[in-house]
XYZ file of C-alpha atoms in Angstrom:
621
model
C -69.163 -55.023 -15.803
C -66.935 -53.318 -17.869
C -66.480 -50.365 -15.742
C -65.643 -52.618 -13.036
C -62.985 -54.516 -14.939
C -61.757 -50.957 -16.129
C -60.578 -50.226 -12.479
C -57.999 -52.820 -12.325
C -56.777 -52.513 -16.025
C -56.107 -48.722 -15.287
C -54.460 -49.594 -12.002
C -52.189 -52.482 -13.874
C -51.294 -49.599 -16.324
C -50.369 -47.325 -13.617
C -48.560 -50.179 -12.038
C -46.299 -50.633 -15.053
C -45.837 -46.909 -16.010
C -44.730 -46.141 -12.160
C -42.313 -49.664 -12.360
C -40.591 -48.169 -15.666
C -40.504 -44.869 -14.158
C -38.452 -46.411 -11.357
C -36.715 -48.337 -13.971
C -36.095 -45.291 -15.749
C -35.058 -43.510 -12.439
C -32.388 -46.086 -11.446
C -31.095 -46.183 -14.948
C -30.569 -42.318 -14.279
C -29.022 -42.455 -10.900
C -26.572 -45.530 -12.310
C -25.245 -43.052 -15.153
C -25.308 -40.091 -13.121
C -23.262 -41.608 -10.083
C -21.031 -43.190 -12.742
C -20.366 -39.719 -14.600
C -20.073 -37.884 -10.883
C -17.604 -40.593 -9.920
C -15.297 -40.340 -12.715
C -15.514 -36.616 -12.357
C -14.571 -36.355 -8.767
C -11.506 -39.338 -9.640
C -10.378 -36.847 -12.152
C -10.719 -33.678 -9.706
C -8.523 -35.767 -7.041
C -6.032 -37.363 -9.115
C -2.406 -35.798 -8.540
C -2.158 -33.823 -10.379
C -6.212 -32.706 -10.764
C -7.419 -33.303 -14.307
C -10.263 -30.362 -14.111
C -10.304 -30.574 -17.808
C -11.598 -33.944 -17.616
C -14.006 -33.378 -14.349
C -15.610 -30.490 -16.174
C -16.178 -32.888 -19.218
C -17.931 -35.673 -17.075
C -20.107 -33.273 -15.280
C -20.928 -31.208 -18.796
C -22.044 -34.539 -19.881
C -25.051 -34.759 -17.247
C -27.234 -32.437 -18.995
C -27.645 -34.242 -22.800
C -29.530 -36.767 -20.651
C -32.521 -34.419 -19.784
C -31.950 -35.196 -15.916
C -34.299 -34.142 -13.480
C -34.543 -30.879 -11.728
C -32.611 -31.998 -8.526
C -29.594 -33.717 -10.390
C -29.421 -30.706 -12.824
C -29.691 -28.043 -10.075
C -26.539 -29.941 -8.255
C -24.555 -30.321 -11.618
C -24.789 -26.668 -12.026
C -23.489 -26.346 -8.291
C -20.739 -28.612 -8.951
C -19.706 -27.316 -12.179
C -19.777 -23.749 -10.754
C -17.577 -24.681 -7.897
C -14.754 -26.674 -9.857
C -14.614 -23.965 -12.154
C -14.845 -21.257 -9.400
C -11.726 -23.332 -7.407
C -9.612 -24.569 -10.125
C -9.671 -22.484 -12.910
C -9.719 -18.708 -14.256
C -13.190 -19.159 -15.877
C -14.473 -16.800 -13.583
C -17.351 -16.097 -16.655
C -18.503 -20.112 -16.738
C -18.209 -20.306 -13.198
C -20.742 -17.416 -12.193
C -23.666 -18.790 -15.358
C -23.495 -22.445 -13.261
C -23.694 -20.790 -9.756
C -26.419 -18.306 -10.781
C -28.078 -21.349 -12.241
C -28.121 -23.423 -9.400
C -29.375 -20.654 -7.261
C -32.116 -19.815 -9.375
C -33.206 -23.731 -9.711
C -32.515 -24.228 -6.420
C -34.655 -21.377 -4.799
C -37.298 -23.506 -7.229
C -37.208 -26.796 -5.082
C -38.849 -27.045 -1.793
C -36.126 -28.525 0.883
C -32.968 -28.834 -1.605
C -31.115 -26.542 1.242
C -27.463 -27.700 0.639
C -27.475 -26.881 -3.165
C -29.292 -23.507 -2.834
C -27.196 -22.464 0.181
C -24.143 -23.524 -0.881
C -24.389 -22.147 -4.524
C -25.514 -18.604 -3.177
C -22.354 -18.933 -0.863
C -20.119 -19.615 -3.639
C -21.800 -16.625 -6.233
C -21.170 -14.417 -3.318
C -17.547 -15.282 -2.779
C -16.990 -15.196 -6.403
C -19.166 -11.729 -6.930
C -16.473 -10.291 -4.128
C -13.255 -11.503 -5.971
C -14.677 -9.630 -8.942
C -15.170 -6.597 -6.692
C -18.673 -6.801 -7.302
C -19.694 -6.524 -3.573
C -22.926 -4.866 -4.288
C -24.382 -8.017 -6.099
C -22.874 -10.122 -3.521
C -24.852 -8.329 -0.439
C -28.402 -8.566 -1.531
C -27.636 -12.493 -2.621
C -26.744 -12.974 0.949
C -29.374 -11.139 2.577
C -31.946 -12.987 0.537
C -30.142 -16.659 1.374
C -30.176 -15.497 5.201
C -33.554 -14.767 4.998
C -34.873 -18.037 4.124
C -32.350 -20.131 5.805
C -33.539 -19.812 9.483
C -34.640 -23.407 9.393
C -31.223 -24.535 8.363
C -29.102 -24.055 11.013
C -25.677 -24.374 9.862
C -26.144 -22.613 6.489
C -28.032 -19.851 8.686
C -24.595 -19.211 10.774
C -22.536 -19.555 7.757
C -24.056 -16.932 5.834
C -24.707 -14.470 8.405
C -20.914 -14.760 9.284
C -19.987 -14.199 5.809
C -21.929 -11.135 5.212
C -20.568 -9.835 8.329
C -17.216 -10.651 6.525
C -18.283 -8.531 3.745
C -18.859 -5.557 5.885
C -15.895 -5.995 7.556
C -13.476 -5.769 4.469
C -15.168 -2.524 3.781
C -14.586 -1.080 7.339
C -18.509 -1.109 7.936
C -17.907 -2.616 11.717
C -21.179 -1.454 12.981
C -23.117 -3.990 10.678
C -20.590 -6.345 11.168
C -21.468 -6.558 14.711
C -24.847 -6.211 14.498
C -24.727 -9.210 11.897
C -22.329 -11.340 14.403
C -24.571 -10.429 17.418
C -27.816 -11.884 15.539
C -26.124 -14.715 14.804
C -25.081 -15.232 18.602
C -28.604 -15.136 19.762
C -29.515 -17.268 16.774
C -26.802 -19.757 17.902
C -28.455 -19.468 21.941
C -31.987 -20.177 20.500
C -30.970 -23.147 18.488
C -28.869 -24.355 21.271
C -25.503 -24.460 19.729
C -23.065 -23.013 22.512
C -20.134 -23.785 20.480
C -21.128 -21.216 17.592
C -22.639 -18.719 20.118
C -19.026 -18.299 21.863
C -17.435 -18.430 18.415
C -19.415 -15.681 17.174
C -19.266 -13.618 21.082
C -15.580 -13.875 20.537
C -15.961 -12.201 16.964
C -18.446 -9.836 18.364
C -15.588 -8.632 21.265
C -12.936 -8.514 18.689
C -14.731 -6.400 16.200
C -16.174 -3.893 18.485
C -12.409 -3.197 19.759
C -11.883 -2.488 16.343
C -14.818 -0.331 15.556
C -14.022 2.004 18.910
C -10.260 2.134 17.961
C -9.518 0.991 22.067
C -5.999 1.532 23.158
C -4.142 -1.708 24.289
C -4.982 -0.907 27.752
C -8.366 -1.275 27.479
C -8.263 -4.461 25.048
C -6.869 -6.723 27.538
C -10.223 -6.925 29.760
C -11.765 -7.964 26.467
C -8.864 -10.498 25.701
C -9.406 -11.995 29.078
C -13.238 -12.146 28.687
C -13.064 -14.028 25.490
C -10.471 -16.486 27.155
C -13.122 -17.147 29.601
C -15.583 -17.542 26.911
C -13.497 -20.535 25.445
C -12.066 -22.038 28.733
C -15.290 -22.393 30.716
C -17.257 -24.367 27.710
C -16.952 -28.085 27.811
C -17.922 -29.594 24.434
C -16.094 -32.027 22.427
C -12.296 -31.780 21.970
C -11.922 -30.909 18.664
C -14.475 -28.225 19.121
C -13.200 -26.868 22.084
C -9.772 -26.617 20.231
C -10.923 -25.017 17.316
C -12.405 -22.283 19.501
C -9.143 -22.119 21.230
C -6.950 -21.834 18.149
C -9.316 -18.836 16.589
C -9.619 -16.935 20.337
C -5.694 -17.594 20.372
C -4.865 -15.986 16.729
C -7.249 -13.152 17.478
C -4.769 -12.440 20.635
C -1.647 -12.801 19.022
C -2.483 -10.833 16.360
C -3.621 -7.981 18.509
C -0.165 -8.221 20.537
C 1.428 -8.077 16.692
C -0.556 -4.958 15.912
C 0.496 -3.530 18.924
C 3.858 -4.197 17.937
C 4.407 -5.856 21.225
C 6.467 -8.486 20.151
C 7.919 -9.744 23.605
C 4.599 -9.564 25.544
C 2.607 -12.018 22.925
C 5.182 -14.788 23.506
C 2.967 -16.939 26.181
C 0.152 -16.220 24.219
C 2.282 -17.871 20.646
C 3.772 -20.582 22.293
C -0.075 -21.551 23.356
C -1.095 -21.212 20.003
C 1.527 -23.779 18.898
C 0.741 -26.073 21.204
C -2.929 -25.779 20.837
C -2.462 -26.689 17.265
C -0.138 -29.632 17.602
C -2.992 -30.991 19.723
C -5.889 -30.183 17.099
C -3.918 -32.189 14.681
C -3.588 -35.464 16.485
C -7.490 -35.051 16.630
C -9.790 -36.304 13.866
C -12.572 -34.351 12.418
C -15.099 -37.361 13.074
C -14.254 -38.390 16.184
C -17.202 -36.988 17.961
C -20.118 -35.854 15.235
C -22.193 -33.076 16.586
C -26.139 -33.855 17.211
C -27.141 -30.206 16.263
C -26.692 -28.921 12.929
C -25.423 -25.448 13.819
C -22.424 -27.115 16.032
C -21.261 -28.222 12.614
C -19.534 -24.671 11.531
C -16.530 -24.587 11.580
C -14.069 -21.537 11.473
C -11.212 -23.349 9.149
C -10.226 -26.498 8.262
C -7.694 -28.352 10.424
C -5.392 -27.790 7.398
C -5.891 -23.921 7.054
C -5.317 -23.486 10.611
C -1.936 -24.968 10.400
C -1.120 -22.595 7.924
C -2.141 -19.663 9.820
C -0.310 -20.514 12.797
C 2.782 -20.695 10.916
C 1.676 -17.362 9.190
C 1.698 -15.352 12.767
C 4.748 -17.214 13.887
C 6.754 -15.664 10.538
C 5.104 -12.258 11.459
C 6.322 -12.355 15.125
C 9.684 -13.732 13.722
C 9.975 -10.961 11.424
C 8.814 -8.083 13.762
C 11.398 -9.506 16.398
C 14.141 -9.937 13.909
C 14.458 -13.792 13.622
C 15.193 -13.713 10.131
C 16.394 -17.106 9.612
C 13.403 -18.105 12.138
C 11.225 -16.726 9.790
C 12.452 -18.221 6.694
C 12.200 -21.369 8.240
C 8.659 -21.291 9.211
C 7.687 -19.581 5.564
C 8.937 -22.342 3.605
C 6.971 -24.769 5.809
C 4.034 -22.594 5.169
C 4.672 -22.092 1.606
C 5.049 -26.030 1.009
C 1.856 -27.027 2.685
C 0.159 -24.282 0.814
C 1.043 -25.697 -2.521
C -0.369 -29.054 -1.183
C -3.231 -27.736 0.267
C -3.704 -25.637 -3.427
C -3.830 -28.717 -5.551
C -7.105 -29.466 -4.122
C -8.353 -26.412 -2.886
C -8.373 -22.905 -4.415
C -10.103 -21.424 -1.615
C -9.435 -17.711 -1.550
C -7.972 -17.556 1.893
C -5.158 -19.779 0.658
C -4.108 -16.994 -1.655
C -4.317 -14.190 0.903
C -2.136 -16.407 3.045
C 0.329 -17.018 0.390
C 0.354 -13.066 -0.165
C 0.896 -12.061 3.380
C 3.722 -14.819 3.934
C 5.276 -13.445 0.910
C 5.300 -9.772 1.864
C 6.914 -10.869 5.278
C 9.588 -13.050 3.842
C 10.471 -10.593 1.169
C 11.058 -7.742 3.898
C 13.372 -10.589 5.489
C 15.272 -10.916 2.288
C 15.545 -7.208 2.109
C 17.487 -6.887 5.269
C 19.817 -9.731 4.652
C 20.703 -8.463 1.417
C 19.129 -10.545 -1.062
C 17.649 -7.910 -2.963
C 17.332 -10.163 -6.170
C 15.323 -12.747 -4.667
C 13.743 -10.050 -2.648
C 12.653 -8.549 -6.265
C 11.601 -11.711 -7.772
C 9.208 -12.668 -4.953
C 7.509 -9.142 -5.067
C 7.194 -10.101 -8.583
C 5.223 -13.358 -7.804
C 2.844 -11.224 -5.560
C 2.030 -9.268 -8.248
C 1.229 -12.603 -10.409
C -0.972 -13.829 -7.597
C -2.467 -10.008 -7.490
C -3.259 -10.277 -11.294
C -5.383 -13.545 -10.628
C -7.874 -11.744 -7.893
C -9.101 -8.074 -8.325
C -10.261 -8.386 -4.653
C -6.585 -9.663 -3.695
C -4.971 -6.799 -5.266
C -7.570 -4.243 -3.849
C -6.350 -5.574 -0.634
C -2.563 -5.558 -1.183
C -2.014 -3.032 -3.253
C -0.559 -0.537 -0.984
C 1.179 -3.334 0.592
C 2.445 -3.904 -2.941
C 4.021 -0.568 -3.577
C 5.409 -0.485 0.026
C 7.690 -3.638 -0.979
C 8.509 -2.183 -3.728
C 9.629 1.205 -1.986
C 11.522 -0.786 0.527
C 13.452 -2.272 -2.535
C 13.952 0.723 -4.382
C 15.792 2.169 -1.132
C 17.793 -1.153 -0.896
C 19.191 -0.172 -4.256
C 19.671 3.743 -3.570
C 16.440 4.789 -6.461
C 15.424 7.240 -4.154
C 13.255 9.119 -6.901
C 11.594 5.588 -7.290
C 11.488 5.010 -3.836
C 9.362 8.124 -3.268
C 7.072 7.594 -6.041
C 6.557 3.902 -4.514
C 5.751 5.409 -1.130
C 3.542 8.111 -1.925
C 1.367 5.754 -4.193
C 0.951 3.040 -1.327
C -0.218 6.098 0.793
C -2.724 7.136 -1.457
C -4.030 3.452 -1.830
C -4.126 2.797 1.810
C -6.393 3.430 4.761
C -5.228 1.459 7.113
C -3.989 3.352 9.933
C -0.858 1.075 11.134
C 0.462 0.886 7.310
C -0.099 4.719 6.694
C 2.448 5.256 9.634
C 4.641 2.288 8.047
C 4.740 3.770 5.191
C 5.651 7.646 6.303
C 8.350 6.481 8.609
C 10.405 4.955 5.524
C 9.446 8.103 3.355
C 10.678 10.706 6.003
C 13.725 8.524 6.226
C 14.013 8.646 2.293
C 13.702 12.612 2.515
C 16.432 12.457 5.374
C 18.981 10.756 3.204
C 18.039 13.021 0.088
C 19.110 15.744 2.213
C 17.636 19.480 1.639
C 15.409 18.821 -1.135
C 12.326 18.043 0.188
C 12.269 20.128 3.853
C 8.855 21.248 3.973
C 7.720 18.135 3.241
C 9.989 16.350 5.765
C 9.064 18.694 8.486
C 5.287 18.124 7.763
C 5.864 14.374 8.031
C 8.105 14.086 11.249
C 4.847 16.387 12.745
C 2.558 13.897 11.675
C 4.415 10.861 13.283
C 6.085 13.032 16.386
C 5.792 10.036 19.243
C 6.508 12.766 21.893
C 2.885 14.580 21.424
C 0.204 12.452 19.176
C 1.210 9.510 17.663
C -1.588 8.388 14.961
C -1.095 4.531 15.954
C -0.743 2.401 19.457
C 1.744 0.381 17.655
C 4.795 -0.205 20.462
C 7.054 -1.174 17.237
C 5.933 2.055 15.156
C 6.333 4.701 17.748
C 9.714 3.328 18.888
C 10.502 3.421 14.873
C 9.507 7.026 14.690
C 11.830 7.940 17.692
C 14.779 6.303 15.446
C 13.833 8.700 12.536
C 13.991 11.497 14.745
C 17.206 10.444 15.736
C 18.060 9.674 12.180
C 17.444 13.279 11.315
C 18.718 14.999 14.293
C 22.135 13.700 13.460
C 22.038 14.446 9.986
C 21.406 18.160 11.327
C 24.391 17.971 13.768
C 22.015 18.381 16.743
C 23.934 15.105 18.256
C 22.779 15.697 21.799
C 18.990 15.612 20.761
C 19.982 12.731 18.375
C 20.992 10.658 21.533
C 17.554 11.538 23.703
C 15.565 10.236 20.442
C 17.652 7.011 20.260
C 17.846 6.225 23.811
C 14.038 6.463 23.886
C 14.321 4.013 20.907
C 16.495 1.711 23.088
C 14.554 1.867 25.634
C 11.543 0.756 23.746
C 12.898 -1.972 21.290
C 14.663 -3.675 24.627
C 11.359 -3.915 26.539
C 9.703 -5.655 23.480
C 12.863 -7.249 22.031
C 12.863 -5.557 18.915
C 15.915 -6.833 18.174
C 16.681 -5.152 14.568
C 15.644 -1.634 16.081
C 18.177 -2.264 18.942
C 21.040 -2.823 16.566
C 20.503 0.310 14.274
C 19.843 2.678 17.510
C 23.117 1.026 18.846
C 25.123 1.843 15.548
C 24.013 5.054 15.006
C 24.690 6.051 18.621
C 28.147 4.560 17.985
C 28.202 6.549 14.830
C 27.676 9.998 17.027
C 29.997 9.161 19.874
C 32.392 8.690 17.512
C 31.903 12.027 15.423
C 32.369 13.366 18.916
C 35.525 11.950 19.762
C 34.349 9.650 22.248
C 36.208 6.511 20.861
C 35.343 4.437 24.177
C 31.564 5.168 24.318
C 31.626 4.826 20.280
C 33.063 0.990 20.763
C 30.685 0.112 23.487
C 27.788 0.811 21.300
C 29.213 -0.429 18.049
C 30.504 -3.843 19.406
C 26.946 -4.881 20.304
C 25.562 -3.688 17.353
C 27.565 -5.878 14.959
C 27.093 -8.594 17.705
C 22.918 -8.613 17.429
C 23.494 -7.379 13.369
C 25.131 -10.631 12.959
C 22.358 -12.859 14.923
C 19.988 -11.125 12.695
C 21.397 -11.123 10.197
C 21.332 -7.494 8.888
C 23.622 -7.017 6.208
C 23.499 -3.056 5.944
C 24.207 -2.745 10.199
C 26.928 -4.997 9.771
C 28.155 -3.173 6.804
C 27.712 0.392 8.427
C 28.915 -1.411 12.063
C 32.254 -2.977 10.236
C 33.004 0.515 9.052
C 32.689 2.035 12.028
C 35.275 -0.606 13.960
C 37.688 0.051 10.935
C 37.973 3.645 11.619
C 37.269 3.464 15.716
C 40.490 0.855 15.941
C 42.522 2.891 13.580
C 42.213 6.008 15.733
C 43.310 4.068 18.789
C 46.246 2.546 17.007
C 44.909 -1.199 17.024
C 46.260 -1.941 13.303
C 45.321 -5.943 13.422
C 41.559 -4.725 14.841
C 41.664 -2.295 12.183
C 42.802 -4.597 9.342
C 40.212 -7.362 10.569
C 37.323 -4.942 10.336
C 38.305 -3.753 7.154
C 38.246 -7.400 5.581
C 34.894 -7.531 7.027
C 33.503 -4.505 5.795
C 35.042 -5.295 2.028
C 33.862 -8.674 2.359
C 29.939 -7.217 3.441
C 30.356 -4.412 0.291
C 30.982 -7.118 -2.299
C 28.247 -9.215 -1.051
C 25.862 -6.250 -1.363
C 27.583 -5.151 -4.666
C 27.041 -8.177 -6.079
C 23.360 -8.841 -5.328
C 22.875 -5.179 -6.309
C 23.970 -5.858 -9.557
C 22.106 -8.773 -10.149
C 18.858 -7.337 -8.764
C 19.098 -4.037 -11.161
C 19.758 -6.434 -14.170
C 16.798 -8.505 -13.769
C 13.809 -7.551 -15.888
C 11.738 -7.648 -12.902
C 13.568 -4.207 -11.984
C 11.160 -2.408 -14.444
C 8.773 -2.699 -11.522
C 10.045 0.190 -9.843
C 8.475 2.596 -12.570
C 5.054 0.826 -12.060
C 2.543 3.796 -10.446
C -0.318 3.171 -11.193
C -3.315 0.598 -12.372
C -2.775 -3.167 -11.995
C 0.691 -4.984 -11.913
C 2.008 -5.213 -15.039
C 1.795 -8.683 -17.206
C 5.241 -8.796 -18.405
C 8.752 -7.511 -18.186
C 11.268 -6.020 -20.426
C 14.807 -7.392 -19.678
C 17.304 -4.605 -19.553
C 20.647 -3.714 -17.960
C 20.114 -2.072 -14.937
C 19.679 1.658 -14.208
C 22.985 3.759 -13.259
C 22.396 3.053 -9.373
C 24.739 3.945 -6.895
C 26.290 2.242 -3.714
C 27.884 5.140 -2.610
C 25.356 5.798 0.205
C 25.841 2.296 1.548
C 29.412 2.424 1.473
């Protein structure tokens, strides 16, 4: 009898224990949700209160929460610390704990894979790519039943291989991803990955522009033939058009890219009117997004700035840079994704070149310093942009006539880059420095000119850089007194720059041709070159070409007896000289001017004020 009574007694005790456990779990959920709510409130405050957010999340651990809550809290803490603070050590510790705990918990995919993805990003930011790759490979192996994360992790590992210039491995991974997307029935993701495979493949084989066009046409057909929901189709279209536009810009084809760029701008306007949750895909693999809509908008601004800079529409470049940087500042308040910092650095790199052309050297120098500060925050960012940073400093040194420093900066940039287009750009500018320096570097100069000989073997397919190489050859022949040879090179530059609307190269070639005709005594032909050069330089506006053109117009009108026109040109020349001189003095007196001596290691942390070096504007005036 007692045994029979013992059963119900134990059942009652078990029921009471279960009820107590449920109540405890419910209470645990309450305090956890309360702390989580506070943390999110502080994170999304304006401005964000990250310290209080972190305190709320850290307060979870003393309650000895269940393993799932503990793992998720480590992920949340690691994410907040990674995205919103410079405390990478603590961020790494929490993410590593989240990865470890997530693997031990069955069916906890969202935590284990997100933690692995974020941790690999952090490793890359710290230049620890060898730690990131095995982490991603392990996550890819165990994520095949989770289509969204499997595709995302494959893409992330492919991106790592791309950063290391291992395009063969990147293409292989993207091909695996495209086949996986086909198997799980995600036509949207399959087409996106197929576009990437084509893009990486053409870079891998270094195909010339004429061979890439059929691939681009194929990619366009892949997008247009797919009938999916509107936001996904527009997202794919933006993705494809960005690749197409950047291909044309890399090829220096500023005029040819205009129809594609216009389509891209129209496409981003369309996508900005659509809501992300209008149609939720039923297939998990279709939830994969290439970029958030807000990031796409910044990217379109960025490629528009790149186009405006190459074409010589510098006021337009300034306008779109201002818009993009304003949007970036808003995004970075809540999202410190590394790609936003990359966008910011690339925007600044382009606007710095605009400032140097338009005669705002002091502002350009302060923006170079800003790029240095951004690169100090991320080893990966500095690694990717160190050569560009030294190139910008080299261009600044040329603008303030510090030629020895310019040579040192360009030489450093050459040592740091393996990018063919950037290499050709640097060599072209270094050759112009040696040309201006006279006979000091004849052997080195001849060697450089031979390596960028546009008549024979030019190392890159860029139309713009090849036109610039003809200009440099023309400049060299002019300084050597070989005027007929100089005219041949410059006419080739004009032919190429007119074909693709390269306005600044056109202006430079016209004024140099005008100078040659003036030296040869052909004043009418000289005037026919210098007047349009001045008009185009004013439109850009290019201060150096305006200074040069006004000096030539003054001398031409004097020689022709046009006293009034000569006086007007002399007054213009005086105004340009004063503006450039004032800006020159202001730039050289900034503490950031000390950057021109930095040629090794990470960017200097701080600058000492100085009166500025004893540089001269004689070569400009």
